[in-house]
Amino acid sequence: MTNDNGAHVKETLVEVGHELFELEEPLRRVRDLAHAVLMLATSDEMGKQPGAALHALANTILDELNDLIDRRDNIWRIAIDKREAADED
């Protein structure tokens, strides 16, 4: 790998890592909102049927968000590993 190409790869990996890091806060905010909906769905003031529907929806949203967060974390780790490997070259 030429130095120019290696520098470009490293720069790209730094950018990818940064963008993935920037996703963390919005994903966690949405997850917190889904938790709030889940709490609302189980409140005593919520009717049984609407509450059950909200509960199911909130759980589905939480499952999807947790998957997205896990994927973001995995991609971020890959980018860091590749950047460290590029540093060694």
PDB file of C-alpha atoms in Angstrom:
ATOM      1  CA  MET A   1       0.000   0.000   0.000  1.00  0.00           C
ATOM      2  CA  THR A   2       1.427   3.395  -0.909  1.00  0.00           C
ATOM      3  CA  ASN A   3       1.699   6.098   1.710  1.00  0.00           C
ATOM      4  CA  ASP A   4      -0.896   8.216  -0.108  1.00  0.00           C
ATOM      5  CA  ASN A   5      -3.349   5.329  -0.229  1.00  0.00           C
ATOM      6  CA  GLY A   6      -2.658   4.390   3.391  1.00  0.00           C
ATOM      7  CA  ALA A   7      -3.191   7.982   4.511  1.00  0.00           C
ATOM      8  CA  HIS A   8      -6.450   8.127   2.551  1.00  0.00           C
ATOM      9  CA  VAL A   9      -7.653   4.865   4.113  1.00  0.00           C
ATOM     10  CA  LYS A  10      -6.746   6.112   7.581  1.00  0.00           C
ATOM     11  CA  GLU A  11      -8.507   9.430   6.957  1.00  0.00           C
ATOM     12  CA  THR A  12     -11.609   7.608   5.713  1.00  0.00           C
ATOM     13  CA  LEU A  13     -11.633   5.314   8.744  1.00  0.00           C
ATOM     14  CA  VAL A  14     -11.324   8.287  11.093  1.00  0.00           C
ATOM     15  CA  GLU A  15     -14.282   9.916   9.331  1.00  0.00           C
ATOM     16  CA  VAL A  16     -16.344   6.703   9.507  1.00  0.00           C
ATOM     17  CA  GLY A  17     -15.551   6.348  13.202  1.00  0.00           C
ATOM     18  CA  HIS A  18     -16.531   9.960  13.839  1.00  0.00           C
ATOM     19  CA  GLU A  19     -19.843   9.626  11.982  1.00  0.00           C
ATOM     20  CA  LEU A  20     -20.668   6.411  13.842  1.00  0.00           C
ATOM     21  CA  PHE A  21     -19.864   8.096  17.145  1.00  0.00           C
ATOM     22  CA  GLU A  22     -22.222  10.934  16.198  1.00  0.00           C
ATOM     23  CA  LEU A  23     -25.059   8.393  15.866  1.00  0.00           C
ATOM     24  CA  GLU A  24     -24.784   7.359  19.499  1.00  0.00           C
ATOM     25  CA  GLU A  25     -26.635  10.281  21.059  1.00  0.00           C
ATOM     26  CA  PRO A  26     -29.648  10.342  18.676  1.00  0.00           C
ATOM     27  CA  LEU A  27     -30.076   6.573  18.962  1.00  0.00           C
ATOM     28  CA  ARG A  28     -29.989   6.722  22.732  1.00  0.00           C
ATOM     29  CA  ARG A  29     -32.446   9.659  22.818  1.00  0.00           C
ATOM     30  CA  VAL A  30     -34.927   7.710  20.696  1.00  0.00           C
ATOM     31  CA  ARG A  31     -34.426   4.675  22.912  1.00  0.00           C
ATOM     32  CA  ASP A  32     -35.163   6.831  25.970  1.00  0.00           C
ATOM     33  CA  LEU A  33     -38.357   8.062  24.297  1.00  0.00           C
ATOM     34  CA  ALA A  34     -39.389   4.471  23.615  1.00  0.00           C
ATOM     35  CA  HIS A  35     -38.827   3.693  27.299  1.00  0.00           C
ATOM     36  CA  ALA A  36     -41.083   6.647  28.158  1.00  0.00           C
ATOM     37  CA  VAL A  37     -43.800   5.258  25.862  1.00  0.00           C
ATOM     38  CA  LEU A  38     -43.386   1.878  27.538  1.00  0.00           C
ATOM     39  CA  MET A  39     -43.885   3.483  30.949  1.00  0.00           C
ATOM     40  CA  LEU A  40     -46.930   5.376  29.667  1.00  0.00           C
ATOM     41  CA  ALA A  41     -48.400   2.161  28.257  1.00  0.00           C
ATOM     42  CA  THR A  42     -48.221   0.473  31.649  1.00  0.00           C
ATOM     43  CA  SER A  43     -49.612   3.388  33.661  1.00  0.00           C
ATOM     44  CA  ASP A  44     -52.850   2.920  35.580  1.00  0.00           C
ATOM     45  CA  GLU A  45     -54.488   5.712  33.578  1.00  0.00           C
ATOM     46  CA  MET A  46     -54.023   3.960  30.220  1.00  0.00           C
ATOM     47  CA  GLY A  47     -56.846   1.721  28.992  1.00  0.00           C
ATOM     48  CA  LYS A  48     -56.037  -1.976  28.644  1.00  0.00           C
ATOM     49  CA  GLN A  49     -56.243  -2.302  24.850  1.00  0.00           C
ATOM     50  CA  PRO A  50     -54.482   0.953  23.939  1.00  0.00           C
ATOM     51  CA  GLY A  51     -51.944   0.265  26.676  1.00  0.00           C
ATOM     52  CA  ALA A  52     -51.221  -3.217  25.343  1.00  0.00           C
ATOM     53  CA  ALA A  53     -50.818  -1.838  21.817  1.00  0.00           C
ATOM     54  CA  LEU A  54     -48.438   0.898  22.998  1.00  0.00           C
ATOM     55  CA  HIS A  55     -46.519  -1.627  25.077  1.00  0.00           C
ATOM     56  CA  ALA A  56     -46.037  -3.936  22.084  1.00  0.00           C
ATOM     57  CA  LEU A  57     -45.028  -1.018  19.859  1.00  0.00           C
ATOM     58  CA  ALA A  58     -42.545   0.336  22.397  1.00  0.00           C
ATOM     59  CA  ASN A  59     -40.970  -3.099  22.860  1.00  0.00           C
ATOM     60  CA  THR A  60     -40.578  -3.493  19.089  1.00  0.00           C
ATOM     61  CA  ILE A  61     -38.993  -0.045  18.824  1.00  0.00           C
ATOM     62  CA  LEU A  62     -36.617  -0.850  21.685  1.00  0.00           C
ATOM     63  CA  ASP A  63     -35.592  -4.147  20.094  1.00  0.00           C
ATOM     64  CA  GLU A  64     -34.875  -2.429  16.769  1.00  0.00           C
ATOM     65  CA  LEU A  65     -32.971   0.410  18.428  1.00  0.00           C
ATOM     66  CA  ASN A  66     -30.865  -1.981  20.466  1.00  0.00           C
ATOM     67  CA  ASP A  67     -29.999  -3.858  17.253  1.00  0.00           C
ATOM     68  CA  LEU A  68     -29.026  -0.576  15.571  1.00  0.00           C
ATOM     69  CA  ILE A  69     -26.886   0.432  18.548  1.00  0.00           C
ATOM     70  CA  ASP A  70     -25.153  -2.963  18.534  1.00  0.00           C
ATOM     71  CA  ARG A  71     -24.474  -2.697  14.791  1.00  0.00           C
ATOM     72  CA  ARG A  72     -23.151   0.841  15.183  1.00  0.00           C
ATOM     73  CA  ASP A  73     -20.848  -0.345  17.975  1.00  0.00           C
ATOM     74  CA  ASN A  74     -19.567  -3.249  15.861  1.00  0.00           C
ATOM     75  CA  ILE A  75     -18.877  -1.032  12.841  1.00  0.00           C
ATOM     76  CA  TRP A  76     -17.188   1.523  15.081  1.00  0.00           C
ATOM     77  CA  ARG A  77     -14.900  -1.184  16.533  1.00  0.00           C
ATOM     78  CA  ILE A  78     -14.047  -2.402  13.020  1.00  0.00           C
ATOM     79  CA  ALA A  79     -13.165   1.150  11.972  1.00  0.00           C
ATOM     80  CA  ILE A  80     -10.939   1.581  15.035  1.00  0.00           C
ATOM     81  CA  ASP A  81      -9.208  -1.766  14.426  1.00  0.00           C
ATOM     82  CA  LYS A  82      -8.595  -0.908  10.766  1.00  0.00           C
ATOM     83  CA  ARG A  83      -7.340   2.567  11.656  1.00  0.00           C
ATOM     84  CA  GLU A  84      -4.923   1.090  14.199  1.00  0.00           C
ATOM     85  CA  ALA A  85      -3.735  -1.415  11.582  1.00  0.00           C
ATOM     86  CA  ALA A  86      -3.212   1.469   9.132  1.00  0.00           C
ATOM     87  CA  ASP A  87      -1.188   3.303  11.809  1.00  0.00           C
ATOM     88  CA  GLU A  88       1.134   0.301  12.065  1.00  0.00           C
ATOM     89  CA  ASP A  89       1.836   0.315   8.294  1.00  0.00           C
TER      90      ASP A  89
END
